[in-house]
Amino acid sequence: MLPVKLTLEGIYSYRERQTIDFTRLTEARLFGIFGPVGSGKSTILEAMIYAIYGTIDRLNNDVKYNVMNLQSDRLFVDFEFRAGEDGRLYRATVECRRSKKRFADVSSPKYLYHVWEGDEWLPCTREEMVGAIGLTAQNFKRVVIIPQGKFQEFLMLRDKERTDMMMELFGELRRYDLSGRVAYLEGETTRRVIDLRGQLTGLGEVDRERLAERKQRYVALQEEIAGVKKEIHEGQEQVERGKRVKQLTDERVARQEEERKLLEQREAMAGLQARVDEYERCLQQFQQPLSRRDETGRRLAESARVLSGYREQLTAKQVELTRFSGQFSQLKQAYEGRDVLKERAGQLERLLHLRAISKERDELKERHRKGEEIVVATRREIEMLQE
């Protein structure tokens, strides 16, 4: 496992948030963390264990309460590291909070585990992360705590436990077991030695004179090879010089062709230059008048636009005036016939009064009729009572 970054907040002596970047340290391949007793060295290691495995050895049953700083209301650990054969980036996070009403009540820790895939963090399980690390919680703690004064615990382990831990720690070294390959190479070497001995036997005995002759021949061949290499080198340099000469020649031909084309265009260029000079003179002489003309045209167009708007408003006002004139004529005629209307209104009022009186008369007649019926009925009842 290779640590990358560790963020601590509210754990042991780390009250405020602190971030440790291991990148610069791990680039050096070997580094140390030093400080006086109680400065928080062990907390760094225990925070890693707590974030990954959810447990710490030196605590009692109430892990949350004992881990959290007494002046903090929040415990937070965020640990990023690389693990596994492919060196994948993992992230373990744990967080819990203290109750505002009861100091000793701390919420259950919330663990989150992620792995970096592509360009984003994807969730994973604790088992996947522990599998990538390749150590159980117990062996991981033993490895981390050895430099913390608990080497005696490691020494007191049984043979099987110590063997299992060492195999788990150094299991990756199995792939460096070269015994099989060494045996294969030894066999191949022995076979080649036998073959070479057979070849030497076929060559016969070698005396000093033949060996000296072969050495002289070898030296002569070496000198000949050196001369050939020198000739090849000189030839390559000549080829390179020839290539450069050819390249320069080609560029010269191209430049000459370009010069010829430009010479052919000289008269046309002179004419264009004359036109440009004439344009510049005209521009100097007529730029201000032309600018004033453009400004005048712009202002004229603006005035025409404003005048067109005024004309449209005038047309609308005239239409509105015509409509108001018609309404005024109608109102004037109605005003002039107000006496007739008043007379008709008086007649209608009298008519309404007569209708009300007629209605009241009909109601009185109906009441009179009903009263007579009641009187007749009452008289009959009196007569019956008299009888």
Short mmCIF file of C-alpha atoms in Angstrom, two decimals:
data_model
loop_
_atom_site.label_atom_id
_atom_site.label_comp_id
_atom_site.label_asym_id
_atom_site.label_seq_id
_atom_site.Cartn_x
_atom_site.Cartn_y
_atom_site.Cartn_z
CA MET A 1 0.00 0.00 0.00
CA LEU A 2 1.29 3.46 -0.94
CA PRO A 3 -0.31 6.44 0.94
CA VAL A 4 -1.28 9.45 -1.19
CA LYS A 5 -3.20 11.90 1.02
CA LEU A 6 -4.66 11.87 4.55
CA THR A 7 -7.12 14.44 5.95
CA LEU A 8 -7.80 14.52 9.72
CA GLU A 9 -10.31 16.53 11.74
CA GLY A 10 -11.49 16.11 15.34
CA ILE A 11 -9.50 12.96 16.06
CA TYR A 12 -7.24 12.83 19.14
CA SER A 13 -4.98 15.90 19.12
CA TYR A 14 -6.04 17.00 15.62
CA ARG A 15 -8.86 19.39 16.44
CA GLU A 16 -8.75 21.51 13.29
CA ARG A 17 -8.67 19.99 9.81
CA GLN A 18 -5.18 18.96 8.69
CA THR A 19 -4.17 17.44 5.34
CA ILE A 20 -0.97 15.42 4.84
CA ASP A 21 0.21 15.07 1.23
CA PHE A 22 2.38 11.95 0.97
CA THR A 23 3.17 12.49 -2.73
CA ARG A 24 6.40 14.39 -2.19
CA LEU A 25 7.41 11.97 0.57
CA THR A 26 6.78 8.79 -1.42
CA GLU A 27 8.64 10.19 -4.43
CA ALA A 28 11.77 10.03 -2.28
CA ARG A 29 11.03 6.27 -1.79
CA LEU A 30 12.03 6.48 1.88
CA PHE A 31 10.85 8.97 4.48
CA GLY A 32 10.25 9.27 8.22
CA ILE A 33 7.77 11.03 10.50
CA PHE A 34 9.43 12.51 13.60
CA GLY A 35 8.12 14.48 16.58
CA PRO A 36 7.99 14.57 20.38
CA VAL A 37 5.77 12.26 22.40
CA GLY A 38 2.10 13.18 22.06
CA SER A 39 2.58 15.18 18.86
CA GLY A 40 0.26 12.89 16.87
CA LYS A 41 2.58 10.45 15.05
CA SER A 42 0.62 7.39 16.14
CA THR A 43 -2.66 9.14 15.32
CA ILE A 44 -1.67 9.27 11.65
CA LEU A 45 -1.28 5.48 11.53
CA GLU A 46 -4.35 4.78 13.64
CA ALA A 47 -6.48 7.11 11.51
CA MET A 48 -5.53 5.01 8.46
CA ILE A 49 -6.53 1.81 10.29
CA TYR A 50 -9.77 3.37 11.55
CA ALA A 51 -10.80 4.59 8.08
CA ILE A 52 -10.06 1.26 6.39
CA TYR A 53 -10.93 -1.37 9.02
CA GLY A 54 -13.13 0.60 11.46
CA THR A 55 -11.21 -0.35 14.58
CA ILE A 56 -8.34 0.88 16.78
CA ASP A 57 -6.48 -1.25 19.35
CA ARG A 58 -5.86 1.18 22.20
CA LEU A 59 -9.54 2.07 22.73
CA ASN A 60 -12.23 0.58 24.88
CA ASN A 61 -15.65 -0.47 23.60
CA ASP A 62 -16.84 3.10 22.99
CA VAL A 63 -14.56 3.74 20.01
CA LYS A 64 -16.41 6.82 18.77
CA TYR A 65 -16.27 8.69 22.06
CA ASN A 66 -12.60 7.93 22.73
CA VAL A 67 -11.38 8.73 19.23
CA MET A 68 -13.05 12.15 18.96
CA ASN A 69 -11.27 15.24 20.21
CA LEU A 70 -12.98 16.53 23.37
CA GLN A 71 -13.28 20.05 21.93
CA SER A 72 -14.68 18.94 18.58
CA ASP A 73 -18.23 18.15 17.51
CA ARG A 74 -17.21 16.26 14.36
CA LEU A 75 -14.77 13.46 13.58
CA PHE A 76 -13.65 13.15 9.97
CA VAL A 77 -10.92 11.03 8.34
CA ASP A 78 -10.32 10.88 4.56
CA PHE A 79 -7.52 8.56 3.41
CA GLU A 80 -6.39 8.11 -0.21
CA PHE A 81 -3.87 5.39 -1.11
CA ARG A 82 -2.75 3.09 -3.90
CA ALA A 83 -2.90 -0.69 -3.55
CA GLY A 84 -2.99 -3.86 -5.58
CA GLU A 85 -0.84 -5.10 -8.44
CA ASP A 86 -2.11 -2.38 -10.78
CA GLY A 87 -1.66 0.38 -8.18
CA ARG A 88 -5.28 1.53 -8.28
CA LEU A 89 -6.26 4.60 -6.27
CA TYR A 90 -8.64 3.95 -3.34
CA ARG A 91 -10.35 6.31 -0.89
CA ALA A 92 -11.66 5.46 2.60
CA THR A 93 -13.76 8.00 4.54
CA VAL A 94 -15.25 7.86 8.06
CA GLU A 95 -17.34 10.53 9.76
CA CYS A 96 -19.41 10.86 12.97
CA ARG A 97 -20.82 13.76 15.01
CA ARG A 98 -21.33 14.56 18.68
CA SER A 99 -24.83 15.21 20.04
CA LYS A 100 -25.45 18.86 20.94
CA LYS A 101 -27.59 17.90 23.96
CA ARG A 102 -25.53 15.06 25.46
CA PHE A 103 -21.75 15.35 25.32
CA ALA A 104 -21.04 11.60 25.53
CA ASP A 105 -23.47 10.66 22.74
CA VAL A 106 -21.70 10.28 19.40
CA SER A 107 -23.45 9.11 16.24
CA SER A 108 -22.49 5.84 14.61
CA PRO A 109 -19.56 6.26 12.21
CA LYS A 110 -20.45 6.45 8.53
CA TYR A 111 -17.94 4.66 6.30
CA LEU A 112 -17.60 5.34 2.57
CA TYR A 113 -15.25 3.49 0.21
CA HIS A 114 -14.44 4.50 -3.38
CA VAL A 115 -12.07 3.52 -6.18
CA TRP A 116 -10.86 5.83 -8.95
CA GLU A 117 -12.09 4.63 -12.35
CA GLY A 118 -11.43 6.74 -15.44
CA ASP A 119 -12.01 10.29 -14.23
CA GLU A 120 -14.40 9.79 -11.29
CA TRP A 121 -14.77 8.07 -7.90
CA LEU A 122 -16.91 4.93 -8.00
CA PRO A 123 -18.22 3.26 -4.81
CA CYS A 124 -16.74 -0.06 -3.70
CA THR A 125 -16.92 -2.34 -0.64
CA ARG A 126 -14.55 -2.69 2.28
CA GLU A 127 -13.86 -6.27 1.23
CA GLU A 128 -12.66 -5.12 -2.20
CA MET A 129 -10.39 -2.52 -0.60
CA VAL A 130 -8.96 -4.97 1.96
CA GLY A 131 -8.44 -7.52 -0.82
CA ALA A 132 -6.42 -4.95 -2.76
CA ILE A 133 -4.29 -4.23 0.32
CA GLY A 134 -3.77 -7.95 0.92
CA LEU A 135 -3.68 -7.73 4.74
CA THR A 136 -6.25 -8.57 7.37
CA ALA A 137 -7.01 -5.98 10.02
CA GLN A 138 -4.98 -7.87 12.66
CA ASN A 139 -1.86 -8.23 10.50
CA PHE A 140 -2.13 -4.67 9.25
CA LYS A 141 -2.23 -3.43 12.85
CA ARG A 142 0.73 -5.65 13.77
CA VAL A 143 2.79 -4.25 10.91
CA VAL A 144 1.92 -0.66 11.74
CA ILE A 145 2.30 -0.98 15.50
CA ILE A 146 5.74 -2.73 15.42
CA PRO A 147 7.58 0.61 15.37
CA GLN A 148 5.31 1.87 18.17
CA GLY A 149 6.83 -0.12 21.03
CA LYS A 150 4.87 -3.37 20.60
CA PHE A 151 7.57 -5.50 19.03
CA GLN A 152 7.19 -7.91 21.97
CA GLU A 153 3.70 -8.80 20.72
CA PHE A 154 5.16 -9.79 17.35
CA LEU A 155 7.82 -11.92 19.02
CA MET A 156 5.23 -13.74 21.17
CA LEU A 157 3.17 -14.87 18.19
CA ARG A 158 2.91 -18.58 17.55
CA ASP A 159 4.77 -20.11 14.62
CA LYS A 160 1.65 -20.51 12.49
CA GLU A 161 0.41 -16.95 13.16
CA ARG A 162 3.85 -15.47 12.48
CA THR A 163 4.20 -17.55 9.30
CA ASP A 164 0.73 -16.59 8.07
CA MET A 165 1.45 -12.93 8.71
CA MET A 166 4.81 -13.00 6.94
CA MET A 167 3.33 -14.89 3.99
CA GLU A 168 0.54 -12.33 3.84
CA LEU A 169 3.01 -9.46 4.06
CA PHE A 170 5.49 -10.81 1.56
CA GLY A 171 3.21 -12.92 -0.60
CA GLU A 172 4.17 -10.81 -3.58
CA LEU A 173 7.74 -12.16 -3.29
CA ARG A 174 6.57 -15.56 -4.48
CA ARG A 175 6.72 -14.36 -8.05
CA TYR A 176 10.46 -13.72 -7.52
CA ASP A 177 11.12 -17.39 -6.72
CA LEU A 178 13.73 -18.18 -9.43
CA SER A 179 14.56 -21.77 -8.49
CA GLY A 180 12.70 -23.23 -11.48
CA ARG A 181 14.24 -20.81 -13.94
CA VAL A 182 17.71 -21.31 -12.45
CA ALA A 183 17.39 -25.07 -12.88
CA TYR A 184 16.28 -24.61 -16.48
CA LEU A 185 19.15 -22.19 -17.22
CA GLU A 186 21.63 -24.55 -15.58
CA GLY A 187 20.48 -27.39 -17.84
CA GLU A 188 20.68 -25.19 -20.93
CA THR A 189 24.16 -23.99 -19.96
CA THR A 190 25.38 -27.55 -19.40
CA ARG A 191 24.00 -28.57 -22.80
CA ARG A 192 25.71 -25.66 -24.54
CA VAL A 193 29.03 -26.43 -22.77
CA ILE A 194 28.82 -30.01 -24.00
CA ASP A 195 28.10 -28.79 -27.53
CA LEU A 196 31.02 -26.37 -27.44
CA ARG A 197 33.34 -29.08 -26.15
CA GLY A 198 32.24 -31.28 -29.03
CA GLN A 199 32.94 -28.49 -31.50
CA LEU A 200 36.39 -27.88 -29.98
CA THR A 201 37.15 -31.60 -30.27
CA GLY A 202 36.33 -31.43 -33.99
CA LEU A 203 38.72 -28.52 -34.50
CA GLY A 204 41.67 -30.47 -33.17
CA GLU A 205 44.55 -29.22 -31.13
CA VAL A 206 45.44 -25.55 -31.16
CA ASP A 207 49.12 -24.59 -30.81
CA ARG A 208 50.64 -21.20 -29.98
CA GLU A 209 51.77 -20.47 -33.56
CA ARG A 210 48.27 -20.97 -35.00
CA LEU A 211 46.82 -18.97 -32.15
CA ALA A 212 49.27 -16.09 -32.81
CA GLU A 213 48.49 -16.29 -36.54
CA ARG A 214 44.75 -16.15 -35.78
CA LYS A 215 45.31 -13.17 -33.49
CA GLN A 216 47.28 -11.35 -36.20
CA ARG A 217 44.53 -12.19 -38.67
CA TYR A 218 41.97 -10.94 -36.18
CA VAL A 219 43.88 -7.66 -35.68
CA ALA A 220 44.20 -7.23 -39.47
CA LEU A 221 40.46 -7.85 -39.86
CA GLN A 222 39.75 -5.36 -37.10
CA GLU A 223 41.92 -2.75 -38.87
CA GLU A 224 40.22 -3.57 -42.16
CA ILE A 225 36.81 -3.26 -40.51
CA ALA A 226 37.87 0.08 -38.99
CA GLY A 227 38.99 1.30 -42.44
CA VAL A 228 35.73 0.16 -44.01
CA LYS A 229 33.77 1.87 -41.25
CA LYS A 230 35.81 5.04 -41.83
CA GLU A 231 35.13 4.86 -45.58
CA ILE A 232 31.44 4.27 -44.86
CA HIS A 233 31.43 7.23 -42.49
CA GLU A 234 33.17 9.43 -45.07
CA GLY A 235 30.74 8.18 -47.72
CA GLN A 236 27.79 8.97 -45.49
CA GLU A 237 29.19 12.46 -44.92
CA GLN A 238 29.60 12.91 -48.67
CA VAL A 239 26.03 11.69 -49.18
CA GLU A 240 24.81 14.15 -46.56
CA ARG A 241 26.77 16.96 -48.24
CA GLY A 242 25.36 15.90 -51.59
CA LYS A 243 21.85 15.92 -50.14
CA ARG A 244 22.40 19.39 -48.74
CA VAL A 245 23.84 20.56 -52.10
CA LYS A 246 20.86 19.04 -53.91
CA GLN A 247 18.48 20.65 -51.47
CA LEU A 248 20.18 24.03 -51.91
CA THR A 249 20.15 23.55 -55.69
CA ASP A 250 16.46 22.75 -55.65
CA GLU A 251 15.79 25.76 -53.45
CA ARG A 252 17.87 27.93 -55.84
CA VAL A 253 15.87 26.69 -58.83
CA ALA A 254 12.63 27.33 -56.94
CA ARG A 255 13.80 30.83 -55.99
CA GLN A 256 14.82 31.55 -59.58
CA GLU A 257 11.43 30.38 -60.83
CA GLU A 258 9.74 32.52 -58.18
CA GLU A 259 11.94 35.49 -59.20
CA ARG A 260 11.00 34.97 -62.85
CA LYS A 261 7.30 34.95 -62.00
CA LEU A 262 7.73 38.08 -59.89
CA LEU A 263 9.60 39.81 -62.75
CA GLU A 264 6.76 38.90 -65.07
CA GLN A 265 4.35 40.53 -62.60
CA ARG A 266 6.51 43.65 -62.20
CA GLU A 267 4.41 45.80 -64.57
CA ALA A 268 1.17 44.62 -62.97
CA MET A 269 2.63 45.30 -59.52
CA ALA A 270 3.75 48.76 -60.66
CA GLY A 271 0.22 49.47 -61.87
CA LEU A 272 -1.22 48.25 -58.57
CA GLN A 273 1.31 50.40 -56.69
CA ALA A 274 0.26 53.43 -58.72
CA ARG A 275 -3.40 52.72 -57.94
CA VAL A 276 -2.53 52.32 -54.25
CA ASP A 277 -0.66 55.64 -54.29
CA GLU A 278 -3.59 57.30 -56.02
CA TYR A 279 -5.97 55.76 -53.47
CA GLU A 280 -3.86 57.06 -50.59
CA ARG A 281 -3.78 60.58 -52.12
CA CYS A 282 -7.55 60.50 -52.63
CA LEU A 283 -7.99 59.18 -49.13
CA GLN A 284 -5.94 62.05 -47.72
CA GLN A 285 -7.83 64.64 -49.81
CA PHE A 286 -11.37 63.32 -49.55
CA GLN A 287 -11.47 61.35 -46.31
CA GLN A 288 -12.86 64.22 -44.22
CA PRO A 289 -15.48 65.32 -46.83
CA LEU A 290 -16.52 61.71 -47.31
CA SER A 291 -16.76 61.25 -43.57
CA ARG A 292 -18.86 64.42 -43.31
CA ARG A 293 -21.02 63.18 -46.18
CA ASP A 294 -21.51 59.82 -44.45
CA GLU A 295 -22.30 61.57 -41.18
CA THR A 296 -24.74 63.91 -42.96
CA GLY A 297 -26.37 60.94 -44.70
CA ARG A 298 -26.65 59.14 -41.40
CA ARG A 299 -28.20 62.17 -39.72
CA LEU A 300 -30.52 62.67 -42.72
CA ALA A 301 -31.62 59.04 -42.51
CA GLU A 302 -32.19 59.45 -38.78
CA SER A 303 -34.21 62.62 -39.39
CA ALA A 304 -36.22 60.88 -42.10
CA ARG A 305 -36.91 58.02 -39.72
CA VAL A 306 -38.03 60.45 -36.99
CA LEU A 307 -40.17 62.38 -39.54
CA SER A 308 -41.75 59.12 -40.70
CA GLY A 309 -42.60 58.37 -37.09
CA TYR A 310 -44.16 61.81 -36.69
CA ARG A 311 -46.19 61.27 -39.85
CA GLU A 312 -47.45 57.95 -38.60
CA GLN A 313 -48.40 59.60 -35.29
CA LEU A 314 -50.15 62.43 -37.22
CA THR A 315 -52.14 59.91 -39.28
CA ALA A 316 -53.18 58.08 -36.14
CA LYS A 317 -54.16 61.35 -34.45
CA GLN A 318 -56.21 62.36 -37.50
CA VAL A 319 -58.05 59.02 -37.46
CA GLU A 320 -58.64 59.43 -33.75
CA LEU A 321 -59.85 63.03 -34.28
CA THR A 322 -62.30 61.84 -36.95
CA ARG A 323 -63.63 59.20 -34.59
CA PHE A 324 -63.96 61.74 -31.77
CA SER A 325 -65.78 64.15 -34.15
CA GLY A 326 -68.38 61.49 -35.00
CA GLN A 327 -68.85 60.69 -31.32
CA PHE A 328 -69.15 64.41 -30.56
CA SER A 329 -71.87 64.81 -33.23
CA GLN A 330 -73.83 61.93 -31.79
CA LEU A 331 -73.47 63.28 -28.28
CA LYS A 332 -74.48 66.78 -29.47
CA GLN A 333 -77.65 65.47 -31.11
CA ALA A 334 -78.48 63.51 -27.98
CA TYR A 335 -77.85 66.60 -25.85
CA GLU A 336 -80.10 68.74 -28.05
CA GLY A 337 -82.97 66.21 -27.67
CA ARG A 338 -82.65 66.10 -23.90
CA ASP A 339 -86.07 67.90 -23.36
CA VAL A 340 -87.90 65.22 -25.36
CA LEU A 341 -86.02 62.59 -23.38
CA LYS A 342 -86.98 64.31 -20.14
CA GLU A 343 -90.65 64.33 -21.21
CA ARG A 344 -90.49 60.69 -22.14
CA ALA A 345 -88.81 59.97 -18.86
CA GLY A 346 -91.63 61.75 -17.00
CA GLN A 347 -94.23 59.77 -18.93
CA LEU A 348 -92.38 56.55 -18.17
CA GLU A 349 -92.22 57.44 -14.50
CA ARG A 350 -95.98 58.14 -14.42
CA LEU A 351 -96.60 54.93 -16.32
CA LEU A 352 -94.55 53.03 -13.82
CA HIS A 353 -96.45 54.73 -10.99
CA LEU A 354 -99.77 53.75 -12.56
CA ARG A 355 -98.55 50.17 -12.98
CA ALA A 356 -97.56 50.10 -9.33
CA ILE A 357 -100.98 51.49 -8.30
CA SER A 358 -102.76 48.95 -10.52
CA LYS A 359 -100.73 46.18 -9.00
CA GLU A 360 -101.55 47.44 -5.52
CA ARG A 361 -105.25 47.68 -6.43
CA ASP A 362 -105.22 44.09 -7.70
CA GLU A 363 -103.56 42.98 -4.50
CA LEU A 364 -106.20 44.84 -2.42
CA LYS A 365 -109.01 43.25 -4.47
CA GLU A 366 -107.52 39.85 -3.88
CA ARG A 367 -107.20 40.55 -0.17
CA HIS A 368 -110.84 41.82 -0.13
CA ARG A 369 -112.03 38.66 -1.85
CA LYS A 370 -110.20 36.48 0.59
CA GLY A 371 -111.56 38.58 3.48
CA GLU A 372 -115.15 38.15 2.26
CA GLU A 373 -114.64 34.39 2.04
CA ILE A 374 -113.36 34.41 5.63
CA VAL A 375 -116.35 36.56 6.74
CA VAL A 376 -118.85 34.23 5.05
CA ALA A 377 -117.18 31.23 6.58
CA THR A 378 -117.16 32.93 9.97
CA ARG A 379 -120.89 33.81 9.72
CA ARG A 380 -121.72 30.23 8.83
CA GLU A 381 -119.73 29.04 11.77
CA ILE A 382 -121.57 31.53 14.07
CA GLU A 383 -124.93 30.33 12.77
CA MET A 384 -123.92 26.77 13.35
CA LEU A 385 -122.77 27.60 16.85
CA GLN A 386 -126.04 29.52 17.50
CA GLU A 387 -128.08 26.56 16.36
#
